[in-house]
JSON list of C-alpha atoms in Angstrom, two decimals:
[
{"chain": "A", "resi": 1, "resn": "GLN", "atom": "CA", "xyz": [-18.26, -0.49, 6.08]},
{"chain": "A", "resi": 2, "resn": "VAL", "atom": "CA", "xyz": [-15.09, -0.55, 3.98]},
{"chain": "A", "resi": 3, "resn": "GLN", "atom": "CA", "xyz": [-12.49, -3.28, 4.13]},
{"chain": "A", "resi": 4, "resn": "LEU", "atom": "CA", "xyz": [-9.06, -3.29, 2.88]},
{"chain": "A", "resi": 5, "resn": "VAL", "atom": "CA", "xyz": [-7.28, -6.73, 2.50]},
{"chain": "A", "resi": 6, "resn": "GLU", "atom": "CA", "xyz": [-3.63, -7.07, 1.70]},
{"chain": "A", "resi": 7, "resn": "SER", "atom": "CA", "xyz": [-2.04, -10.02, 0.12]},
{"chain": "A", "resi": 8, "resn": "GLY", "atom": "CA", "xyz": [1.37, -11.09, -1.41]},
{"chain": "A", "resi": 9, "resn": "GLY", "atom": "CA", "xyz": [3.67, -10.86, 1.61]},
{"chain": "A", "resi": 10, "resn": "GLY", "atom": "CA", "xyz": [6.01, -13.47, 2.65]},
{"chain": "A", "resi": 11, "resn": "LEU", "atom": "CA", "xyz": [9.71, -14.53, 2.84]},
{"chain": "A", "resi": 12, "resn": "VAL", "atom": "CA", "xyz": [12.14, -13.58, -0.03]},
{"chain": "A", "resi": 13, "resn": "GLN", "atom": "CA", "xyz": [15.68, -13.53, -0.41]},
{"chain": "A", "resi": 14, "resn": "PRO", "atom": "CA", "xyz": [17.90, -10.28, -0.69]},
{"chain": "A", "resi": 15, "resn": "GLY", "atom": "CA", "xyz": [17.56, -9.01, -4.30]},
{"chain": "A", "resi": 16, "resn": "GLY", "atom": "CA", "xyz": [14.36, -10.83, -4.78]},
{"chain": "A", "resi": 17, "resn": "SER", "atom": "CA", "xyz": [10.87, -9.34, -5.72]},
{"chain": "A", "resi": 18, "resn": "LEU", "atom": "CA", "xyz": [7.31, -9.34, -4.22]},
{"chain": "A", "resi": 19, "resn": "ARG", "atom": "CA", "xyz": [4.21, -7.84, -5.42]},
{"chain": "A", "resi": 20, "resn": "LEU", "atom": "CA", "xyz": [1.76, -6.71, -2.89]},
{"chain": "A", "resi": 21, "resn": "SER", "atom": "CA", "xyz": [-2.02, -6.36, -3.61]},
{"chain": "A", "resi": 22, "resn": "CYS", "atom": "CA", "xyz": [-4.74, -4.61, -1.58]},
{"chain": "A", "resi": 23, "resn": "ALA", "atom": "CA", "xyz": [-8.40, -4.81, -2.59]},
{"chain": "A", "resi": 24, "resn": "ALA", "atom": "CA", "xyz": [-10.91, -2.40, -1.30]},
{"chain": "A", "resi": 25, "resn": "SER", "atom": "CA", "xyz": [-14.63, -3.84, -0.57]},
{"chain": "A", "resi": 26, "resn": "GLY", "atom": "CA", "xyz": [-17.87, -2.76, 0.90]},
{"chain": "A", "resi": 27, "resn": "VAL", "atom": "CA", "xyz": [-19.79, 0.41, 0.37]},
{"chain": "A", "resi": 28, "resn": "ILE", "atom": "CA", "xyz": [-17.62, 2.46, -1.90]},
{"chain": "A", "resi": 29, "resn": "PHE", "atom": "CA", "xyz": [-18.57, 5.44, -4.11]},
{"chain": "A", "resi": 30, "resn": "SER", "atom": "CA", "xyz": [-15.11, 6.46, -4.95]},
{"chain": "A", "resi": 31, "resn": "ILE", "atom": "CA", "xyz": [-11.52, 5.88, -3.68]},
{"chain": "A", "resi": 32, "resn": "ASN", "atom": "CA", "xyz": [-9.16, 8.82, -3.73]},
{"chain": "A", "resi": 33, "resn": "THR", "atom": "CA", "xyz": [-5.51, 8.33, -2.64]},
{"chain": "A", "resi": 34, "resn": "MET", "atom": "CA", "xyz": [-4.41, 4.76, -2.08]},
{"chain": "A", "resi": 35, "resn": "GLY", "atom": "CA", "xyz": [-1.13, 3.94, -0.51]},
{"chain": "A", "resi": 36, "resn": "TRP", "atom": "CA", "xyz": [1.31, 1.47, 1.14]},
{"chain": "A", "resi": 37, "resn": "TYR", "atom": "CA", "xyz": [2.95, 2.17, 4.50]},
{"chain": "A", "resi": 38, "resn": "ARG", "atom": "CA", "xyz": [5.21, -0.08, 6.41]},
{"chain": "A", "resi": 39, "resn": "GLN", "atom": "CA", "xyz": [6.16, -0.53, 10.08]},
{"chain": "A", "resi": 40, "resn": "GLU", "atom": "CA", "xyz": [9.33, -2.31, 11.41]},
{"chain": "A", "resi": 41, "resn": "ALA", "atom": "CA", "xyz": [9.29, -3.62, 14.85]},
{"chain": "A", "resi": 42, "resn": "GLY", "atom": "CA", "xyz": [9.74, -0.81, 17.47]},
{"chain": "A", "resi": 43, "resn": "LYS", "atom": "CA", "xyz": [9.64, 2.01, 14.89]},
{"chain": "A", "resi": 44, "resn": "GLU", "atom": "CA", "xyz": [6.81, 4.34, 13.58]},
{"chain": "A", "resi": 45, "resn": "ARG", "atom": "CA", "xyz": [4.75, 3.61, 10.52]},
{"chain": "A", "resi": 46, "resn": "GLU", "atom": "CA", "xyz": [6.14, 5.18, 7.44]},
{"chain": "A", "resi": 47, "resn": "LEU", "atom": "CA", "xyz": [4.94, 5.95, 3.95]},
{"chain": "A", "resi": 48, "resn": "VAL", "atom": "CA", "xyz": [6.26, 3.54, 1.23]},
{"chain": "A", "resi": 49, "resn": "ALA", "atom": "CA", "xyz": [4.41, 4.99, -1.76]},
{"chain": "A", "resi": 50, "resn": "ARG", "atom": "CA", "xyz": [0.88, 6.33, -2.70]},
{"chain": "A", "resi": 51, "resn": "ILE", "atom": "CA", "xyz": [-1.05, 6.97, -5.68]},
{"chain": "A", "resi": 52, "resn": "THR", "atom": "CA", "xyz": [-3.89, 9.31, -6.65]},
{"chain": "A", "resi": 53, "resn": "ARG", "atom": "CA", "xyz": [-7.01, 8.29, -8.60]},
{"chain": "A", "resi": 54, "resn": "THR", "atom": "CA", "xyz": [-5.51, 9.98, -11.51]},
{"chain": "A", "resi": 55, "resn": "GLY", "atom": "CA", "xyz": [-2.29, 7.97, -11.31]},
{"chain": "A", "resi": 56, "resn": "ARG", "atom": "CA", "xyz": [-0.05, 10.67, -9.78]},
{"chain": "A", "resi": 57, "resn": "THR", "atom": "CA", "xyz": [2.55, 8.82, -7.41]},
{"chain": "A", "resi": 58, "resn": "ASP", "atom": "CA", "xyz": [4.82, 9.51, -4.62]},
{"chain": "A", "resi": 59, "resn": "TYR", "atom": "CA", "xyz": [7.46, 7.34, -3.18]},
{"chain": "A", "resi": 60, "resn": "ALA", "atom": "CA", "xyz": [9.74, 7.30, -0.04]},
{"chain": "A", "resi": 61, "resn": "ASP", "atom": "CA", "xyz": [13.38, 7.88, -0.92]},
{"chain": "A", "resi": 62, "resn": "SER", "atom": "CA", "xyz": [14.34, 4.44, 0.39]},
{"chain": "A", "resi": 63, "resn": "VAL", "atom": "CA", "xyz": [12.31, 2.70, -2.19]},
{"chain": "A", "resi": 64, "resn": "LYS", "atom": "CA", "xyz": [12.51, 5.03, -5.19]},
{"chain": "A", "resi": 65, "resn": "GLY", "atom": "CA", "xyz": [13.68, 3.45, -8.29]},
{"chain": "A", "resi": 66, "resn": "ARG", "atom": "CA", "xyz": [13.05, -0.20, -6.69]},
{"chain": "A", "resi": 67, "resn": "SER", "atom": "CA", "xyz": [9.30, -0.03, -6.21]},
{"chain": "A", "resi": 68, "resn": "ILE", "atom": "CA", "xyz": [6.28, 0.64, -8.55]},
{"chain": "A", "resi": 69, "resn": "ILE", "atom": "CA", "xyz": [2.84, 1.43, -7.17]},
{"chain": "A", "resi": 70, "resn": "SER", "atom": "CA", "xyz": [-0.26, 1.05, -9.52]},
{"chain": "A", "resi": 71, "resn": "ARG", "atom": "CA", "xyz": [-3.94, 0.75, -9.15]},
{"chain": "A", "resi": 72, "resn": "ASP", "atom": "CA", "xyz": [-6.85, -0.77, -11.04]},
{"chain": "A", "resi": 73, "resn": "ASN", "atom": "CA", "xyz": [-9.80, 1.62, -10.25]},
{"chain": "A", "resi": 74, "resn": "ALA", "atom": "CA", "xyz": [-12.28, -0.73, -11.78]},
{"chain": "A", "resi": 75, "resn": "LYS", "atom": "CA", "xyz": [-11.29, -3.40, -8.98]},
{"chain": "A", "resi": 76, "resn": "ASN", "atom": "CA", "xyz": [-10.70, -1.03, -6.39]},
{"chain": "A", "resi": 77, "resn": "THR", "atom": "CA", "xyz": [-7.12, -2.43, -6.10]},
{"chain": "A", "resi": 78, "resn": "VAL", "atom": "CA", "xyz": [-3.74, -1.05, -5.44]},
{"chain": "A", "resi": 79, "resn": "TYR", "atom": "CA", "xyz": [-0.62, -2.81, -6.03]},
{"chain": "A", "resi": 80, "resn": "LEU", "atom": "CA", "xyz": [3.00, -2.44, -4.94]},
{"chain": "A", "resi": 81, "resn": "GLN", "atom": "CA", "xyz": [5.64, -4.15, -6.99]},
{"chain": "A", "resi": 82, "resn": "MET", "atom": "CA", "xyz": [9.02, -4.31, -4.98]},
{"chain": "A", "resi": 83, "resn": "ASN", "atom": "CA", "xyz": [12.19, -5.15, -6.56]},
{"chain": "A", "resi": 84, "resn": "SER", "atom": "CA", "xyz": [15.84, -5.62, -5.38]},
{"chain": "A", "resi": 85, "resn": "LEU", "atom": "CA", "xyz": [14.57, -6.08, -1.94]},
{"chain": "A", "resi": 86, "resn": "LYS", "atom": "CA", "xyz": [17.04, -5.45, 1.13]},
{"chain": "A", "resi": 87, "resn": "PRO", "atom": "CA", "xyz": [16.77, -6.88, 4.62]},
{"chain": "A", "resi": 88, "resn": "GLU", "atom": "CA", "xyz": [15.92, -3.38, 5.69]},
{"chain": "A", "resi": 89, "resn": "ASP", "atom": "CA", "xyz": [12.70, -3.68, 3.74]},
{"chain": "A", "resi": 90, "resn": "THR", "atom": "CA", "xyz": [11.57, -6.27, 6.25]},
{"chain": "A", "resi": 91, "resn": "ALA", "atom": "CA", "xyz": [8.38, -4.79, 7.85]},
{"chain": "A", "resi": 92, "resn": "VAL", "atom": "CA", "xyz": [4.48, -5.19, 8.07]},
{"chain": "A", "resi": 93, "resn": "TYR", "atom": "CA", "xyz": [3.15, -3.49, 4.98]},
{"chain": "A", "resi": 94, "resn": "TYR", "atom": "CA", "xyz": [-0.26, -1.75, 5.42]},
{"chain": "A", "resi": 95, "resn": "CYS", "atom": "CA", "xyz": [-2.64, -0.45, 2.76]},
{"chain": "A", "resi": 96, "resn": "ASN", "atom": "CA", "xyz": [-4.30, 2.69, 3.25]},
{"chain": "A", "resi": 97, "resn": "ALA", "atom": "CA", "xyz": [-7.05, 4.33, 1.22]},
{"chain": "A", "resi": 98, "resn": "ASP", "atom": "CA", "xyz": [-9.29, 7.50, 1.25]},
{"chain": "A", "resi": 99, "resn": "VAL", "atom": "CA", "xyz": [-12.69, 6.16, 0.55]},
{"chain": "A", "resi": 100, "resn": "SER", "atom": "CA", "xyz": [-15.95, 8.05, -0.08]},
{"chain": "A", "resi": 101, "resn": "ILE", "atom": "CA", "xyz": [-19.11, 5.85, 0.61]},
{"chain": "A", "resi": 102, "resn": "LEU", "atom": "CA", "xyz": [-21.60, 8.46, -0.65]},
{"chain": "A", "resi": 103, "resn": "ALA", "atom": "CA", "xyz": [-21.06, 11.10, -3.20]},
{"chain": "A", "resi": 104, "resn": "THR", "atom": "CA", "xyz": [-22.38, 13.89, -0.61]},
{"chain": "A", "resi": 105, "resn": "MET", "atom": "CA", "xyz": [-19.83, 12.66, 1.95]},
{"chain": "A", "resi": 106, "resn": "PRO", "atom": "CA", "xyz": [-16.26, 13.52, 2.39]},
{"chain": "A", "resi": 107, "resn": "ALA", "atom": "CA", "xyz": [-13.65, 10.62, 2.18]},
{"chain": "A", "resi": 108, "resn": "SER", "atom": "CA", "xyz": [-12.70, 8.76, 5.33]},
{"chain": "A", "resi": 109, "resn": "ASN", "atom": "CA", "xyz": [-9.20, 7.27, 5.88]},
{"chain": "A", "resi": 110, "resn": "TYR", "atom": "CA", "xyz": [-9.04, 3.27, 6.10]},
{"chain": "A", "resi": 111, "resn": "TRP", "atom": "CA", "xyz": [-6.38, 0.82, 6.91]},
{"chain": "A", "resi": 112, "resn": "GLY", "atom": "CA", "xyz": [-5.78, -2.72, 6.27]},
{"chain": "A", "resi": 113, "resn": "LYS", "atom": "CA", "xyz": [-4.66, -5.19, 8.80]},
{"chain": "A", "resi": 114, "resn": "GLY", "atom": "CA", "xyz": [-1.17, -5.59, 7.19]},
{"chain": "A", "resi": 115, "resn": "THR", "atom": "CA", "xyz": [0.95, -8.22, 5.56]},
{"chain": "A", "resi": 116, "resn": "LEU", "atom": "CA", "xyz": [4.40, -9.22, 6.69]},
{"chain": "A", "resi": 117, "resn": "VAL", "atom": "CA", "xyz": [7.28, -8.99, 4.36]},
{"chain": "A", "resi": 118, "resn": "THR", "atom": "CA", "xyz": [10.55, -10.67, 5.44]},
{"chain": "A", "resi": 119, "resn": "VAL", "atom": "CA", "xyz": [13.78, -10.11, 3.42]},
{"chain": "A", "resi": 120, "resn": "SER", "atom": "CA", "xyz": [16.25, -12.80, 4.53]},
{"chain": "A", "resi": 121, "resn": "SER", "atom": "CA", "xyz": [18.62, -15.41, 3.41]}
]
């Protein structure tokens, strides 16, 4: 089994910053793409940013220039540094990863349980 555990959410004022972390644990051979998604109340989950194992990144237009995704492959951890936060960034942020548990098996997709980010004064 593979678990993804997010941390770092909370309440922040507009213009502030947060750093989210997500650590993968369990039976892991390799992790391919890792990413962050978010879901506002009553809306569909959407991509925020993702990063491949080799470091190629992709960002949603809404966070481009304000956020940086990074990962530590040795720690099976992905980070999301969010700056200049806006009230519209308020959402539950979910970690996502494509994980192979064996060299001979294709990767499966896993989700964390989410961490709430609230941007409000």
